[in-house]
Short mmCIF file of C-alpha atoms in Angstrom, two decimals:
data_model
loop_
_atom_site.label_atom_id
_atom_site.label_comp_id
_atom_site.label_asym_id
_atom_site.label_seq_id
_atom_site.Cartn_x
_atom_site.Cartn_y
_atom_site.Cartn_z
CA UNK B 30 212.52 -1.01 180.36
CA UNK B 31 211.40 0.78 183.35
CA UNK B 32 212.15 -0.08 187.00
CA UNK B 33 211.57 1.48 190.29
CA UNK B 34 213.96 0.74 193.82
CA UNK B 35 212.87 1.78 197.02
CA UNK B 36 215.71 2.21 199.49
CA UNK B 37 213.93 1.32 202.85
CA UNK B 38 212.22 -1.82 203.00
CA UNK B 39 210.94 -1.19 206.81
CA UNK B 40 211.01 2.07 208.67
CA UNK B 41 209.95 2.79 212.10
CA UNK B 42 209.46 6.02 213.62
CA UNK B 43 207.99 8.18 216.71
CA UNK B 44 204.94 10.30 216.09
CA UNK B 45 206.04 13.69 215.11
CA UNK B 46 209.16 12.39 213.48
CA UNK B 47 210.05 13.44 210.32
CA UNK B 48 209.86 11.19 207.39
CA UNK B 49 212.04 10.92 204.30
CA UNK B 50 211.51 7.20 202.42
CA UNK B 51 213.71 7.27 199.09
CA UNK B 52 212.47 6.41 195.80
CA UNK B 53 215.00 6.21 192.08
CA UNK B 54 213.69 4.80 188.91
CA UNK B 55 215.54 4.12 185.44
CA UNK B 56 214.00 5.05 182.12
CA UNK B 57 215.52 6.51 179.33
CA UNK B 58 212.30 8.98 178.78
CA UNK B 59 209.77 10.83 180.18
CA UNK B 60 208.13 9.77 183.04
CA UNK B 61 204.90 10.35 185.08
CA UNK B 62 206.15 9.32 188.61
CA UNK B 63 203.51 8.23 192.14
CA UNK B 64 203.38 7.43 195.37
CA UNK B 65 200.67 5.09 196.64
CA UNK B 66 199.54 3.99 200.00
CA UNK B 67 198.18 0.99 201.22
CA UNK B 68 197.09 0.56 204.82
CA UNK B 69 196.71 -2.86 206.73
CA UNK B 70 194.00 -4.88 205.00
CA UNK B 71 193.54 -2.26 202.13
CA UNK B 72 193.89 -1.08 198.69
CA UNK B 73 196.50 1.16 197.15
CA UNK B 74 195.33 4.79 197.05
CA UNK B 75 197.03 7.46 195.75
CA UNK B 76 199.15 10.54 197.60
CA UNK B 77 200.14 12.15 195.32
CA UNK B 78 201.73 12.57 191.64
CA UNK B 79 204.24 14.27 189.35
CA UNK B 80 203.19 14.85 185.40
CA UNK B 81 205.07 18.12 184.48
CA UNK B 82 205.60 21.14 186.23
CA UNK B 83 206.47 22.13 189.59
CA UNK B 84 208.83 19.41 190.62
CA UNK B 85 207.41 19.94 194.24
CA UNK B 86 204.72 18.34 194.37
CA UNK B 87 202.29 18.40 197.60
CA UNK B 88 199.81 15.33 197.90
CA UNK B 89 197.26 14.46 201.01
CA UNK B 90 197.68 13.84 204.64
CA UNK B 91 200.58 16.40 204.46
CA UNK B 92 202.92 14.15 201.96
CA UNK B 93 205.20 15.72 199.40
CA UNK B 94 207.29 14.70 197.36
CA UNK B 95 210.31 16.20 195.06
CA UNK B 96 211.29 15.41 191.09
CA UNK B 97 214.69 15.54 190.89
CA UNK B 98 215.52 14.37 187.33
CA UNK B 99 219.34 14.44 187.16
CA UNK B 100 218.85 11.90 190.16
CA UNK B 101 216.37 10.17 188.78
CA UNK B 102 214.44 10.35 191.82
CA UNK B 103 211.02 11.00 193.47
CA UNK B 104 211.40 10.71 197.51
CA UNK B 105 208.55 10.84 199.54
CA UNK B 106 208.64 13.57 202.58
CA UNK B 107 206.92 14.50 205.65
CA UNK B 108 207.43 16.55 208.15
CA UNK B 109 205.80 15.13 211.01
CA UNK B 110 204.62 12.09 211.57
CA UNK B 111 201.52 10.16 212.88
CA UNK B 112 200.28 6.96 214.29
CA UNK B 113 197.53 7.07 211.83
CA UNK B 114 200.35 6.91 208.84
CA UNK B 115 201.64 3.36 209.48
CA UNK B 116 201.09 1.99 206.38
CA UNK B 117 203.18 0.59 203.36
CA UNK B 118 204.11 3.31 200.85
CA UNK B 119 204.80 2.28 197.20
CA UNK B 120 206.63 4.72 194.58
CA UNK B 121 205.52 3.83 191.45
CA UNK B 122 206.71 5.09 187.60
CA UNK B 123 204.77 5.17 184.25
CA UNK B 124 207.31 5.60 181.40
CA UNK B 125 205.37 3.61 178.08
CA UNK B 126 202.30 3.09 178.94
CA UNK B 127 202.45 0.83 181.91
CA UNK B 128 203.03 1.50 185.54
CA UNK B 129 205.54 -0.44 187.34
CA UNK B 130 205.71 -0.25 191.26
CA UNK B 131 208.41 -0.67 193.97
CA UNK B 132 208.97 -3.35 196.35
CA UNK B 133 207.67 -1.37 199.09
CA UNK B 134 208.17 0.05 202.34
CA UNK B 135 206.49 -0.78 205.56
CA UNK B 136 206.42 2.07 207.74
CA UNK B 137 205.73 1.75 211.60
CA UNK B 138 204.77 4.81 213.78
CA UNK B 139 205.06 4.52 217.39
CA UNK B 140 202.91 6.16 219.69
CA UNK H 8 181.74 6.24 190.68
CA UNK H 9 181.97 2.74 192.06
CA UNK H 10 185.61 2.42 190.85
CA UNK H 11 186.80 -0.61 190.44
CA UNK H 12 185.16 -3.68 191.14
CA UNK H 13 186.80 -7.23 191.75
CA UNK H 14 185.03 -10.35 192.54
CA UNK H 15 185.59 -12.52 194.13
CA UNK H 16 186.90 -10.54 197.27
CA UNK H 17 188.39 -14.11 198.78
CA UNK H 18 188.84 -17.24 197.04
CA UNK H 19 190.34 -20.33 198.47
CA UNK H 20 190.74 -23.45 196.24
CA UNK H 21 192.37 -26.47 196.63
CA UNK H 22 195.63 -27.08 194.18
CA UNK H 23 194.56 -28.48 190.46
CA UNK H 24 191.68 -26.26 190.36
CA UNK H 25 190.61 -23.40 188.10
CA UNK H 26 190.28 -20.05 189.64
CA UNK H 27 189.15 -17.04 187.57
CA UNK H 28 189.37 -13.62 189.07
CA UNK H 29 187.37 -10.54 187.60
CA UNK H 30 187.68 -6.84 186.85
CA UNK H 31 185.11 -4.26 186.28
CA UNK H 32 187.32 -1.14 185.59
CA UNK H 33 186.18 2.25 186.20
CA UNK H 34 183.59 3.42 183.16
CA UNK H 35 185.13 5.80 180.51
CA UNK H 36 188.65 4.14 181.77
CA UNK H 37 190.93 2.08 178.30
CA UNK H 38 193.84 0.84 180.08
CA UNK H 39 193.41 -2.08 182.81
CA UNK H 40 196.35 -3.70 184.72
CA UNK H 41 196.21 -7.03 186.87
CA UNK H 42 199.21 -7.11 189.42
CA UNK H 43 199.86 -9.46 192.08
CA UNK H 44 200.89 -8.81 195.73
CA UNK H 45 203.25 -10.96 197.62
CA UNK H 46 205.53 -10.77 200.61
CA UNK H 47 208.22 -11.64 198.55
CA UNK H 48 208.08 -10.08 195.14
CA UNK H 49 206.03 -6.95 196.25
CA UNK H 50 203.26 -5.69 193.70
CA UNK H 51 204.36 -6.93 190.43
CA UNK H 52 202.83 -6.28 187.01
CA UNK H 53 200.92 -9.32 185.36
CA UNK H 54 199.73 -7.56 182.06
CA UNK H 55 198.29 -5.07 180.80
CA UNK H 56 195.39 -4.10 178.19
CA UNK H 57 194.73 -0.66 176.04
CA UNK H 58 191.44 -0.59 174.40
CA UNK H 59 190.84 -3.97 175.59
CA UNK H 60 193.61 -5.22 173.82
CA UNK H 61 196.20 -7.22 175.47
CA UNK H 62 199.74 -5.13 175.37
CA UNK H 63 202.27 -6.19 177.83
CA UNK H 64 202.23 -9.74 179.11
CA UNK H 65 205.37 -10.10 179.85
CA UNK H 66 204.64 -10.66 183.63
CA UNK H 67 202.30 -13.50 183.19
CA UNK H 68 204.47 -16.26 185.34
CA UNK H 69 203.82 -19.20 183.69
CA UNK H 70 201.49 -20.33 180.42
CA UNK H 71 198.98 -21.46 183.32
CA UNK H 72 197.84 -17.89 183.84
CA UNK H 73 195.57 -16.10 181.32
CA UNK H 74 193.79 -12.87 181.24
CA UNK H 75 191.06 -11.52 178.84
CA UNK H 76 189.32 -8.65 177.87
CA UNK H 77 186.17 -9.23 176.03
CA UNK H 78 184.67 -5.61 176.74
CA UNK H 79 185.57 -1.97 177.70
CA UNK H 80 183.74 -2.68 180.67
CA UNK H 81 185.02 -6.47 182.16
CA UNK H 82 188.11 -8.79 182.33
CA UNK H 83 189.23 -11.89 183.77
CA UNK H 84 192.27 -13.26 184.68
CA UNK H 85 192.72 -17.17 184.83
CA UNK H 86 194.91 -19.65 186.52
CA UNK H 87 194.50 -23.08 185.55
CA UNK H 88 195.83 -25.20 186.87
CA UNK H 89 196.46 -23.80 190.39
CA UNK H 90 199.33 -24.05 193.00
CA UNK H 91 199.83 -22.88 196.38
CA UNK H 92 202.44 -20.64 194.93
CA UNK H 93 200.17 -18.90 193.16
CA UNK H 94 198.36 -17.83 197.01
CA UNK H 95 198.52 -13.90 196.80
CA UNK H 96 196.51 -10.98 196.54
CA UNK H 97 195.35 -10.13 192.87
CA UNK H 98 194.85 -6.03 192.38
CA UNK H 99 192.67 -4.75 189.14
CA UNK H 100 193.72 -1.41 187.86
CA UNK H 101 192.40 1.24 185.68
CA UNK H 102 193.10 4.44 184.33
CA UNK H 103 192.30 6.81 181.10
CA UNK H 104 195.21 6.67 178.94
CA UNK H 105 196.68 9.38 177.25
CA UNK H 106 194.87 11.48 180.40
CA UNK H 107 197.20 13.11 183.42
CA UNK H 108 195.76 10.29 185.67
CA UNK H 109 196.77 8.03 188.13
CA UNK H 110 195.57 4.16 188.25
CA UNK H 111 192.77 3.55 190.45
CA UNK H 112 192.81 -0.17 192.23
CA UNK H 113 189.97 -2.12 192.79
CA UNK H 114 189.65 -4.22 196.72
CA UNK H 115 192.18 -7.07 195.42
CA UNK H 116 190.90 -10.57 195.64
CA UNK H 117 192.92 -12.38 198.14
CA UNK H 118 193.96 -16.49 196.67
CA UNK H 119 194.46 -19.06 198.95
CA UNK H 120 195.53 -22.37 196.94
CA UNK H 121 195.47 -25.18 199.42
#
């Protein structure tokens, strides 16, 4: 069975801080791998995703994210920050055919 | 595309009652998901449907929750009878399976069981 742990359950930073929010699944096979935002009040929407390829994979809003397989993980960079990214950030991980999602993390930019 | 479409967007009920929640995935989309959002548990994975056929249901917390999926193009998912536990925000999914595609999620319907 798939699962996906997200390190940080709450993060806060300054605006123009850099941003690194960790991300390690466990399934035995190939996986399709996300990361999904949700801002106050809203639904998920996507930032980006990893099928094959390039395991450096750029999404919106200046969010990337790296495939590393013999970690088993998919962490969720940027370089600097804004007020406008306090959100709560989900990494998410389709092995079969469902997608299973991570606790969480609640990020908090200061201004 | 309208995406996904939930109704109702807010529900409140008072314990003992039926609620019924409802999908309308994106067209041309086979695979649906219903998760549910809580402080505590995070966004967890009710069940899924390919093809309108139910796949996974392994998430389904209790016997009083059931989904269907008469058609490509609607699904329910049922709580009877309800508790305040159940109080959470209910997300719709959808995606083309098989495709290089994320899931897109509908508004959620937020349940207050009083």
């Amino acid at each position: 069975a798939q699962s996906v742990s997200q390190h940080n359950h709450h993060v806060i930073l300054s605006e123009a801080a850099s941003l690194e929010l960790g991300c390690n699944y466990s399934y035995g096979g190939t996986v399709n791998l996300f990361w999904y935002v949700q801002y106050p009040g809203q639904h998920l929407q996507l930032l980006l995703k990893y099928f094959s390829g390039d395991p450096l994979v750029k999404g919106i809003k200046g969010f990337e994210a790296e495939f590393i397989k013999s970690k088993f993980s998919f962490n969720l960079r940027k370089p600097s920050v804004q007020w406008s990214d306090t959100a709560e950030y989900f990494c998410a991980v389709k092995g079969d055919d469902k997608i299973i999602f991570g606790k969480g993390t609640r990020l908090h930019i200061l201004p | 595309d309208a995406g996904v479409i939930q109704s109702p967007r807010h529900e409140v009920t008072e314990m003992g009652q039926e609620v019924t929640l409802r999908c309308k995935p994106i067209s041309g989309h086979n695979s649906l998901f219903w998760y549910r959002q809580t402080m505590m548990r995070g966004l967890e994975l009710l069940i899924y449907f390919n093809n309108n056929v139910p796949i996974d249901d392994s998430g389904m917390p209790e016997d009083r929750f059931s989904a269907k999926m008469p058609n490509a193009s609607f699904s329910t998912l049922k709580i009877q009878p309800s508790e305040p536990r159940d109080s959470a925000v209910y997300f719709c999914a959808s995606r083309r399976q098989g495709s290089a595609t994320e899931a897109f999620f509908g508004q959620g319907t937020r349940l207050t069981v009083v």
